[in-house]
Amino acid sequence: MSTQSLDFEEVQRLLASFATTSALMELGLLLGCLALSWLIVSRLRRFVQERPASVLFGSHVVDGVLFPVLALVAAFAARRALPMLGIKSAVFKLIIPVLVSLVVIRLTARVLRAAMPESRWVGLLERSVSWLAWGGSILWITGLLPAVMEELENISWKMGNSQVTLRAMIEGGLTAIFVMVLALWLSAVIEGRLLRNATTDLSLRKIAVNLTRAVLLFMGLLLALSAAGIDLTALGVLGGAIGVGLGFGLQKLAANYVSGFVILAERSLRIGDMVKVDNFEGRISDIKTRYTVIRALNGREAIVPNETLITTRVENSSLADPQVLISTVVQVDYAADLDVVMPALVTAVSEVPRVLKDPAPTVQLSNFAADGLELTLVFWICDPENGQGGVRSEVNLSILRTLRSMGVEIPYPQRVVHQGKA
């Protein structure tokens, strides 16, 4: 079986052979290959539980990678069997490059959708890969691919001690794109499957995924440079220059990245914690390698550099114990019997749903105010992520109902006005 590109004479002979009976037989055999591939994929989808974003199966039968791969394998097998049937290959010589292009396009599209589902550049990258794949298949079919590759091989220049050709640079660039996308996809698979089953700690999952992505991207970059024909030993000076640049020009950026890994490693801040940073209070919704996202209860989000979380004071309400102490103040008349009022208020506050029974609420005579006796009620909650305003309002309403039912008045401010003689 030959997979070499065609020349012009072969293309002319192929076009002339499309009207023959053997071409119609090949077309029927091709339809059989496609039907067989569709049947296999549709059967596998029934037994394998996959998400709609699956690279192999996709959302439907034909938009995943598995269908064009099976069709390509079946086409290769059918083309090998054609000489045994006494049929000269015409249709399959043209359809195999098309199937190869379809495999490349489907693989790139599905991987990009899985690795970067919310990126705006996914559509542009998909279209670019599609044009390159279809262009390569056209050059392959028309026989121009060897000539184009030879011309690209003749264009070369010297880079250090190595001679680099334009063909090697293009191949290296394509390899780099493929390896980078594949690395992102693998990191997404590791985060979504392996680490999710291994641990429920979001911080450990984040640091493992970030380290995996960094290692895969670094290995992919080295592989791409090697594919382009660049001597990796020549990158020593470049690596030193990058290190100096990070040390002087990118101090803040490097500090934020290092701080991000420190936060994830020591777990002083975790996803879901209620924190207060620079008078901004909210719940940590995500921890990136450069910054941390804090979402307030009113819906606002703050993007805080990780270095700030390391070098400044951060109040964490959920680090060691999620229980939070809240207090409210009320005044009663001096004539009130505190031996009766204070236990009644403790009972009323304990009946509020979000107030903890242990530690139990307490009430204290905190001040002899000018207008009445000032009582401070202290209670605990264990869900600060739901806010404090709502539970404080429920406690105040419960106090108000209790005082009214007992006939205890909340004194108004006393003011004495002296009217002078005219």
C-alpha positions as a Python dict, from the first residue, in 0.01 Angstrom:
ca = {
    (1, 'M'): (0, 0, 0),
    (2, 'S'): (149, 330, -105),
    (3, 'T'): (69, 656, 71),
    (4, 'Q'): (287, 878, -149),
    (5, 'S'): (137, 1185, -311),
    (6, 'L'): (11, 1170, -668),
    (7, 'D'): (161, 1334, -974),
    (8, 'F'): (-32, 1518, -1245),
    (9, 'E'): (-56, 1218, -1477),
    (10, 'E'): (-199, 1001, -1201),
    (11, 'V'): (-455, 1270, -1117),
    (12, 'Q'): (-567, 1283, -1481),
    (13, 'R'): (-599, 905, -1492),
    (14, 'L'): (-795, 906, -1166),
    (15, 'L'): (-1039, 1167, -1295),
    (16, 'A'): (-1089, 965, -1611),
    (17, 'S'): (-1148, 645, -1414),
    (18, 'F'): (-1434, 787, -1203),
    (19, 'A'): (-1688, 699, -1472),
    (20, 'T'): (-1596, 328, -1473),
    (21, 'T'): (-1774, 46, -1295),
    (22, 'S'): (-1478, -12, -1061),
    (23, 'A'): (-1510, 345, -937),
    (24, 'L'): (-1875, 286, -852),
    (25, 'M'): (-1774, -31, -665),
    (26, 'E'): (-1512, 168, -474),
    (27, 'L'): (-1774, 429, -388),
    (28, 'G'): (-2003, 160, -251),
    (29, 'L'): (-1715, 12, -52),
    (30, 'L'): (-1638, 359, 85),
    (31, 'L'): (-1998, 403, 196),
    (32, 'G'): (-1973, 65, 366),
    (33, 'C'): (-1661, 178, 554),
    (34, 'L'): (-1838, 493, 672),
    (35, 'A'): (-2147, 297, 776),
    (36, 'L'): (-1935, 43, 965),
    (37, 'S'): (-1751, 323, 1149),
    (38, 'W'): (-2079, 494, 1239),
    (39, 'L'): (-2223, 165, 1368),
    (40, 'I'): (-1918, 91, 1587),
    (41, 'V'): (-1911, 440, 1738),
    (42, 'S'): (-2286, 444, 1803),
    (43, 'R'): (-2263, 107, 1976),
    (44, 'L'): (-1971, 216, 2192),
    (45, 'R'): (-2156, 530, 2300),
    (46, 'R'): (-2425, 314, 2456),
    (47, 'F'): (-2182, 126, 2681),
    (48, 'V'): (-1932, 400, 2760),
    (49, 'Q'): (-2055, 686, 2978),
    (50, 'E'): (-1888, 993, 2834),
    (51, 'R'): (-1947, 1363, 2878),
    (52, 'P'): (-2056, 1577, 2581),
    (53, 'A'): (-1708, 1733, 2577),
    (54, 'S'): (-1542, 1395, 2517),
    (55, 'V'): (-1263, 1403, 2264),
    (56, 'L'): (-1334, 1051, 2135),
    (57, 'F'): (-1714, 1066, 2103),
    (58, 'G'): (-1809, 1435, 2108),
    (59, 'S'): (-2170, 1544, 2137),
    (60, 'H'): (-2290, 1324, 1848),
    (61, 'V'): (-2167, 1013, 1670),
    (62, 'V'): (-1974, 1181, 1389),
    (63, 'D'): (-1825, 1490, 1557),
    (64, 'G'): (-1573, 1307, 1776),
    (65, 'V'): (-1228, 1179, 1686),
    (66, 'L'): (-1316, 809, 1696),
    (67, 'F'): (-1543, 815, 1388),
    (68, 'P'): (-1291, 960, 1136),
    (69, 'V'): (-1012, 744, 1281),
    (70, 'L'): (-1216, 426, 1233),
    (71, 'A'): (-1319, 542, 886),
    (72, 'L'): (-954, 604, 796),
    (73, 'V'): (-849, 259, 922),
    (74, 'A'): (-1133, 95, 732),
    (75, 'A'): (-1041, 287, 417),
    (76, 'F'): (-678, 173, 441),
    (77, 'A'): (-793, -188, 484),
    (78, 'A'): (-1034, -160, 189),
    (79, 'R'): (-765, -9, -32),
    (80, 'R'): (-533, -299, 49),
    (81, 'A'): (-809, -547, -43),
    (82, 'L'): (-887, -383, -379),
    (83, 'P'): (-604, -556, -576),
    (84, 'M'): (-727, -892, -446),
    (85, 'L'): (-1065, -815, -605),
    (86, 'G'): (-907, -707, -930),
    (87, 'I'): (-1006, -342, -884),
    (88, 'K'): (-767, -55, -944),
    (89, 'S'): (-776, 208, -670),
    (90, 'A'): (-914, 543, -782),
    (91, 'V'): (-1160, 676, -525),
    (92, 'F'): (-958, 566, -223),
    (93, 'K'): (-647, 748, -349),
    (94, 'L'): (-843, 1071, -317),
    (95, 'I'): (-1053, 989, -10),
    (96, 'I'): (-766, 883, 218),
    (97, 'P'): (-603, 1232, 221),
    (98, 'V'): (-948, 1376, 290),
    (99, 'L'): (-995, 1139, 584),
    (100, 'V'): (-649, 1224, 718),
    (101, 'S'): (-739, 1593, 707),
    (102, 'L'): (-1069, 1520, 879),
    (103, 'V'): (-888, 1332, 1159),
    (104, 'V'): (-651, 1625, 1212),
    (105, 'I'): (-936, 1877, 1215),
    (106, 'R'): (-1155, 1673, 1451),
    (107, 'L'): (-867, 1600, 1687),
    (108, 'T'): (-763, 1964, 1705),
    (109, 'A'): (-1118, 2092, 1744),
    (110, 'R'): (-1218, 1847, 2017),
    (111, 'V'): (-894, 1891, 2211),
    (112, 'L'): (-921, 2271, 2198),
    (113, 'R'): (-1282, 2256, 2315),
    (114, 'A'): (-1185, 2029, 2604),
    (115, 'A'): (-872, 2221, 2707),
    (116, 'M'): (-999, 2577, 2656),
    (117, 'P'): (-1380, 2566, 2662),
    (118, 'E'): (-1424, 2939, 2729),
    (119, 'S'): (-1141, 3084, 2521),
    (120, 'R'): (-1222, 3328, 2242),
    (121, 'W'): (-932, 3200, 2032),
    (122, 'V'): (-1068, 2848, 1993),
    (123, 'G'): (-1275, 2932, 1684),
    (124, 'L'): (-982, 3108, 1514),
    (125, 'L'): (-747, 2819, 1588),
    (126, 'E'): (-997, 2566, 1457),
    (127, 'R'): (-1041, 2757, 1131),
    (128, 'S'): (-664, 2796, 1091),
    (129, 'V'): (-602, 2425, 1142),
    (130, 'S'): (-886, 2342, 902),
    (131, 'W'): (-737, 2558, 626),
    (132, 'L'): (-392, 2407, 681),
    (133, 'A'): (-527, 2051, 682),
    (134, 'W'): (-739, 2093, 367),
    (135, 'G'): (-455, 2280, 197),
    (136, 'G'): (-215, 1998, 279),
    (137, 'S'): (-457, 1737, 146),
    (138, 'I'): (-499, 1932, -179),
    (139, 'L'): (-120, 1952, -222),
    (140, 'W'): (-100, 1580, -149),
    (141, 'I'): (-366, 1486, -404),
    (142, 'T'): (-241, 1714, -681),
    (143, 'G'): (120, 1600, -641),
    (144, 'L'): (251, 1943, -543),
    (145, 'L'): (340, 1844, -186),
    (146, 'P'): (688, 1699, -267),
    (147, 'A'): (777, 2005, -472),
    (148, 'V'): (662, 2243, -200),
    (149, 'M'): (848, 2048, 70),
    (150, 'E'): (1163, 2047, -144),
    (151, 'E'): (1148, 2424, -190),
    (152, 'L'): (1099, 2475, 184),
    (153, 'E'): (1395, 2247, 248),
    (154, 'N'): (1616, 2461, 23),
    (155, 'I'): (1541, 2776, 227),
    (156, 'S'): (1779, 2763, 524),
    (157, 'W'): (1982, 2987, 752),
    (158, 'K'): (2237, 2941, 1025),
    (159, 'M'): (2134, 2967, 1390),
    (160, 'G'): (2438, 2934, 1612),
    (161, 'N'): (2618, 2617, 1511),
    (162, 'S'): (2307, 2465, 1355),
    (163, 'Q'): (2167, 2494, 1006),
    (164, 'V'): (1791, 2546, 1023),
    (165, 'T'): (1558, 2507, 725),
    (166, 'L'): (1219, 2666, 673),
    (167, 'R'): (1065, 2320, 644),
    (168, 'A'): (1202, 2222, 983),
    (169, 'M'): (1073, 2546, 1135),
    (170, 'I'): (723, 2490, 997),
    (171, 'E'): (720, 2129, 1110),
    (172, 'G'): (850, 2236, 1451),
    (173, 'G'): (583, 2504, 1478),
    (174, 'L'): (307, 2258, 1394),
    (175, 'T'): (455, 2011, 1641),
    (176, 'A'): (469, 2283, 1908),
    (177, 'I'): (103, 2374, 1856),
    (178, 'F'): (-3, 2012, 1870),
    (179, 'V'): (205, 1934, 2178),
    (180, 'M'): (90, 2248, 2364),
    (181, 'V'): (-275, 2177, 2296),
    (182, 'L'): (-226, 1813, 2392),
    (183, 'A'): (-58, 1919, 2718),
    (184, 'L'): (-350, 2145, 2808),
    (185, 'W'): (-593, 1864, 2731),
    (186, 'L'): (-402, 1614, 2943),
    (187, 'S'): (-396, 1857, 3237),
    (188, 'A'): (-772, 1906, 3202),
    (189, 'V'): (-824, 1529, 3195),
    (190, 'I'): (-608, 1485, 3505),
    (191, 'E'): (-800, 1755, 3690),
    (192, 'G'): (-1140, 1630, 3585),
    (193, 'R'): (-1091, 1257, 3642),
    (194, 'L'): (-785, 1130, 3824),
    (195, 'L'): (-746, 1401, 4087),
    (196, 'R'): (-1119, 1433, 4143),
    (197, 'N'): (-1137, 1067, 4237),
    (198, 'A'): (-814, 1076, 4435),
    (199, 'T'): (-885, 1368, 4667),
    (200, 'T'): (-1158, 1615, 4752),
    (201, 'D'): (-918, 1890, 4859),
    (202, 'L'): (-946, 2167, 4601),
    (203, 'S'): (-611, 2321, 4693),
    (204, 'L'): (-421, 1996, 4641),
    (205, 'R'): (-604, 1945, 4314),
    (206, 'K'): (-514, 2294, 4195),
    (207, 'I'): (-145, 2269, 4277),
    (208, 'A'): (-120, 1924, 4118),
    (209, 'V'): (-292, 2042, 3800),
    (210, 'N'): (-78, 2358, 3777),
    (211, 'L'): (243, 2161, 3824),
    (212, 'T'): (131, 1898, 3573),
    (213, 'R'): (44, 2164, 3317),
    (214, 'A'): (379, 2341, 3367),
    (215, 'V'): (577, 2016, 3329),
    (216, 'L'): (383, 1906, 3021),
    (217, 'L'): (419, 2246, 2855),
    (218, 'F'): (793, 2252, 2929),
    (219, 'M'): (841, 1903, 2786),
    (220, 'G'): (630, 1997, 2486),
    (221, 'L'): (841, 2303, 2422),
    (222, 'L'): (1162, 2098, 2431),
    (223, 'L'): (1008, 1840, 2195),
    (224, 'A'): (896, 2111, 1954),
    (225, 'L'): (1240, 2273, 1950),
    (226, 'S'): (1402, 1937, 1882),
    (227, 'A'): (1155, 1872, 1598),
    (228, 'A'): (1248, 2209, 1448),
    (229, 'G'): (1614, 2107, 1441),
    (230, 'I'): (1729, 2357, 1704),
    (231, 'D'): (2019, 2247, 1923),
    (232, 'L'): (1893, 2264, 2282),
    (233, 'T'): (2244, 2324, 2415),
    (234, 'A'): (2237, 2659, 2237),
    (235, 'L'): (1955, 2770, 2465),
    (236, 'G'): (2181, 2796, 2770),
    (237, 'V'): (2258, 3163, 2711),
    (238, 'L'): (1893, 3233, 2637),
    (239, 'G'): (1789, 3060, 2957),
    (240, 'G'): (2036, 3271, 3153),
    (241, 'A'): (1901, 3588, 2995),
    (242, 'I'): (1545, 3486, 3079),
    (243, 'G'): (1652, 3420, 3439),
    (244, 'V'): (1808, 3765, 3466),
    (245, 'G'): (1495, 3918, 3316),
    (246, 'L'): (1277, 3741, 3570),
    (247, 'G'): (1508, 3851, 3847),
    (248, 'F'): (1503, 4222, 3759),
    (249, 'G'): (1228, 4314, 3518),
    (250, 'L'): (961, 4064, 3622),
    (251, 'Q'): (1005, 4060, 3999),
    (252, 'K'): (638, 4122, 4077),
    (253, 'L'): (516, 3867, 3825),
    (254, 'A'): (758, 3601, 3948),
    (255, 'A'): (670, 3683, 4310),
    (256, 'N'): (300, 3638, 4237),
    (257, 'Y'): (358, 3300, 4075),
    (258, 'V'): (578, 3178, 4359),
    (259, 'S'): (327, 3309, 4614),
    (260, 'G'): (49, 3121, 4437),
    (261, 'F'): (231, 2789, 4474),
    (262, 'V'): (314, 2871, 4837),
    (263, 'I'): (-53, 2941, 4915),
    (264, 'L'): (-164, 2618, 4751),
    (265, 'A'): (111, 2415, 4915),
    (266, 'E'): (74, 2535, 5275),
    (267, 'R'): (-309, 2559, 5246),
    (268, 'S'): (-331, 2876, 5452),
    (269, 'L'): (-601, 2992, 5209),
    (270, 'R'): (-837, 2743, 5047),
    (271, 'I'): (-1115, 2763, 4794),
    (272, 'G'): (-1436, 2831, 4983),
    (273, 'D'): (-1278, 3018, 5276),
    (274, 'M'): (-1432, 3344, 5395),
    (275, 'V'): (-1157, 3606, 5405),
    (276, 'K'): (-1116, 3979, 5447),
    (277, 'V'): (-837, 4152, 5256),
    (278, 'D'): (-793, 4529, 5258),
    (279, 'N'): (-1151, 4587, 5382),
    (280, 'F'): (-1290, 4359, 5111),
    (281, 'E'): (-1469, 4057, 5253),
    (282, 'G'): (-1587, 3757, 5055),
    (283, 'R'): (-1543, 3391, 4972),
    (284, 'I'): (-1244, 3258, 4776),
    (285, 'S'): (-1389, 3124, 4452),
    (286, 'D'): (-1065, 3034, 4272),
    (287, 'I'): (-688, 3034, 4329),
    (288, 'K'): (-475, 3084, 4019),
    (289, 'T'): (-97, 3070, 4003),
    (290, 'R'): (-79, 3452, 3973),
    (291, 'Y'): (-390, 3580, 4150),
    (292, 'T'): (-681, 3480, 4372),
    (293, 'V'): (-1047, 3557, 4302),
    (294, 'I'): (-1256, 3667, 4603),
    (295, 'R'): (-1632, 3695, 4555),
    (296, 'A'): (-1830, 3913, 4796),
    (297, 'L'): (-2182, 3829, 4908),
    (298, 'N'): (-2322, 4112, 4693),
    (299, 'G'): (-2180, 3953, 4376),
    (300, 'R'): (-1872, 4172, 4333),
    (301, 'E'): (-1541, 3999, 4267),
    (302, 'A'): (-1191, 4113, 4358),
    (303, 'I'): (-879, 3989, 4181),
    (304, 'V'): (-604, 3996, 4444),
    (305, 'P'): (-239, 3930, 4348),
    (306, 'N'): (-102, 3635, 4539),
    (307, 'E'): (190, 3838, 4670),
    (308, 'T'): (-58, 4060, 4854),
    (309, 'L'): (-204, 3759, 5031),
    (310, 'I'): (146, 3655, 5145),
    (311, 'T'): (280, 3994, 5259),
    (312, 'T'): (-30, 4162, 5407),
    (313, 'R'): (-272, 4083, 5689),
    (314, 'V'): (-556, 3852, 5583),
    (315, 'E'): (-852, 3765, 5805),
    (316, 'N'): (-962, 3408, 5742),
    (317, 'S'): (-1290, 3309, 5904),
    (318, 'S'): (-1264, 2946, 5790),
    (319, 'L'): (-899, 2847, 5841),
    (320, 'A'): (-904, 2654, 6170),
    (321, 'D'): (-1270, 2687, 6270),
    (322, 'P'): (-1560, 2817, 6057),
    (323, 'Q'): (-1748, 2936, 6367),
    (324, 'V'): (-1788, 3315, 6384),
    (325, 'L'): (-1892, 3527, 6686),
    (326, 'I'): (-2159, 3793, 6629),
    (327, 'S'): (-2301, 4040, 6880),
    (328, 'T'): (-2596, 4277, 6897),
    (329, 'V'): (-2696, 4542, 7152),
    (330, 'V'): (-3037, 4635, 7296),
    (331, 'Q'): (-3147, 4867, 7579),
    (332, 'V'): (-3427, 4796, 7829),
    (333, 'D'): (-3596, 5011, 8086),
    (334, 'Y'): (-3433, 5046, 8428),
    (335, 'A'): (-3750, 4902, 8580),
    (336, 'A'): (-3710, 4571, 8393),
    (337, 'D'): (-3634, 4257, 8595),
    (338, 'L'): (-3309, 4138, 8441),
    (339, 'D'): (-3324, 3803, 8621),
    (340, 'V'): (-3627, 3723, 8405),
    (341, 'V'): (-3543, 3917, 8088),
    (342, 'M'): (-3191, 3786, 8033),
    (343, 'P'): (-3275, 3410, 8031),
    (344, 'A'): (-3576, 3481, 7807),
    (345, 'L'): (-3355, 3660, 7556),
    (346, 'V'): (-3105, 3372, 7555),
    (347, 'T'): (-3387, 3128, 7483),
    (348, 'A'): (-3525, 3350, 7204),
    (349, 'V'): (-3186, 3383, 7034),
    (350, 'S'): (-3122, 3006, 7058),
    (351, 'E'): (-3437, 2940, 6855),
    (352, 'V'): (-3303, 3124, 6550),
    (353, 'P'): (-3213, 2851, 6292),
    (354, 'R'): (-2859, 2962, 6207),
    (355, 'V'): (-2753, 3027, 6568),
    (356, 'L'): (-2546, 2745, 6718),
    (357, 'K'): (-2661, 2572, 7035),
    (358, 'D'): (-2300, 2494, 7128),
    (359, 'P'): (-2143, 2735, 7211),
    (360, 'A'): (-2472, 2868, 7347),
    (361, 'P'): (-2575, 3235, 7315),
    (362, 'T'): (-2504, 3459, 7613),
    (363, 'V'): (-2634, 3795, 7729),
    (364, 'Q'): (-2439, 4047, 7938),
    (365, 'L'): (-2520, 4372, 8114),
    (366, 'S'): (-2262, 4579, 7934),
    (367, 'N'): (-2344, 4936, 8033),
    (368, 'F'): (-2561, 5162, 8247),
    (369, 'A'): (-2663, 5397, 7971),
    (370, 'A'): (-2830, 5731, 8012),
    (371, 'D'): (-3163, 5608, 7877),
    (372, 'G'): (-3168, 5247, 8000),
    (373, 'L'): (-2980, 4927, 8075),
    (374, 'E'): (-2762, 4820, 7781),
    (375, 'L'): (-2760, 4444, 7713),
    (376, 'T'): (-2511, 4281, 7474),
    (377, 'L'): (-2616, 3949, 7321),
    (378, 'V'): (-2342, 3725, 7181),
    (379, 'F'): (-2406, 3422, 6958),
    (380, 'W'): (-2217, 3196, 6717),
    (381, 'I'): (-2275, 3081, 6358),
    (382, 'C'): (-2089, 2821, 6149),
    (383, 'D'): (-2176, 2941, 5797),
    (384, 'P'): (-2014, 3285, 5752),
    (385, 'E'): (-2022, 3237, 5374),
    (386, 'N'): (-2399, 3301, 5391),
    (387, 'G'): (-2344, 3646, 5540),
    (388, 'Q'): (-2406, 3800, 5882),
    (389, 'G'): (-2671, 4060, 5807),
    (390, 'G'): (-2954, 3810, 5768),
    (391, 'V'): (-2891, 3619, 6092),
    (392, 'R'): (-2839, 3942, 6288),
    (393, 'S'): (-3175, 4068, 6158),
    (394, 'E'): (-3349, 3745, 6262),
    (395, 'V'): (-3194, 3767, 6609),
    (396, 'N'): (-3301, 4131, 6650),
    (397, 'L'): (-3657, 4047, 6545),
    (398, 'S'): (-3667, 3759, 6792),
    (399, 'I'): (-3544, 3991, 7070),
    (400, 'L'): (-3805, 4252, 6981),
    (401, 'R'): (-4090, 3998, 6988),
    (402, 'T'): (-3973, 3860, 7324),
    (403, 'L'): (-3951, 4202, 7489),
    (404, 'R'): (-4294, 4301, 7359),
    (405, 'S'): (-4450, 3976, 7480),
    (406, 'M'): (-4302, 4034, 7827),
    (407, 'G'): (-4415, 4397, 7836),
    (408, 'V'): (-4058, 4527, 7861),
    (409, 'E'): (-4011, 4864, 7696),
    (410, 'I'): (-3715, 4976, 7494),
    (411, 'P'): (-3660, 5329, 7630),
    (412, 'Y'): (-3658, 5630, 7407),
    (413, 'P'): (-3382, 5890, 7452),
    (414, 'Q'): (-3471, 6116, 7748),
    (415, 'R'): (-3437, 6486, 7682),
    (416, 'V'): (-3530, 6767, 7924),
    (417, 'V'): (-3604, 7104, 7774),
    (418, 'H'): (-3589, 7406, 8008),
    (419, 'Q'): (-3790, 7701, 7896),
    (420, 'G'): (-3647, 8030, 8015),
    (421, 'K'): (-3853, 8328, 8131),
    (422, 'A'): (-3935, 8592, 7876),
}
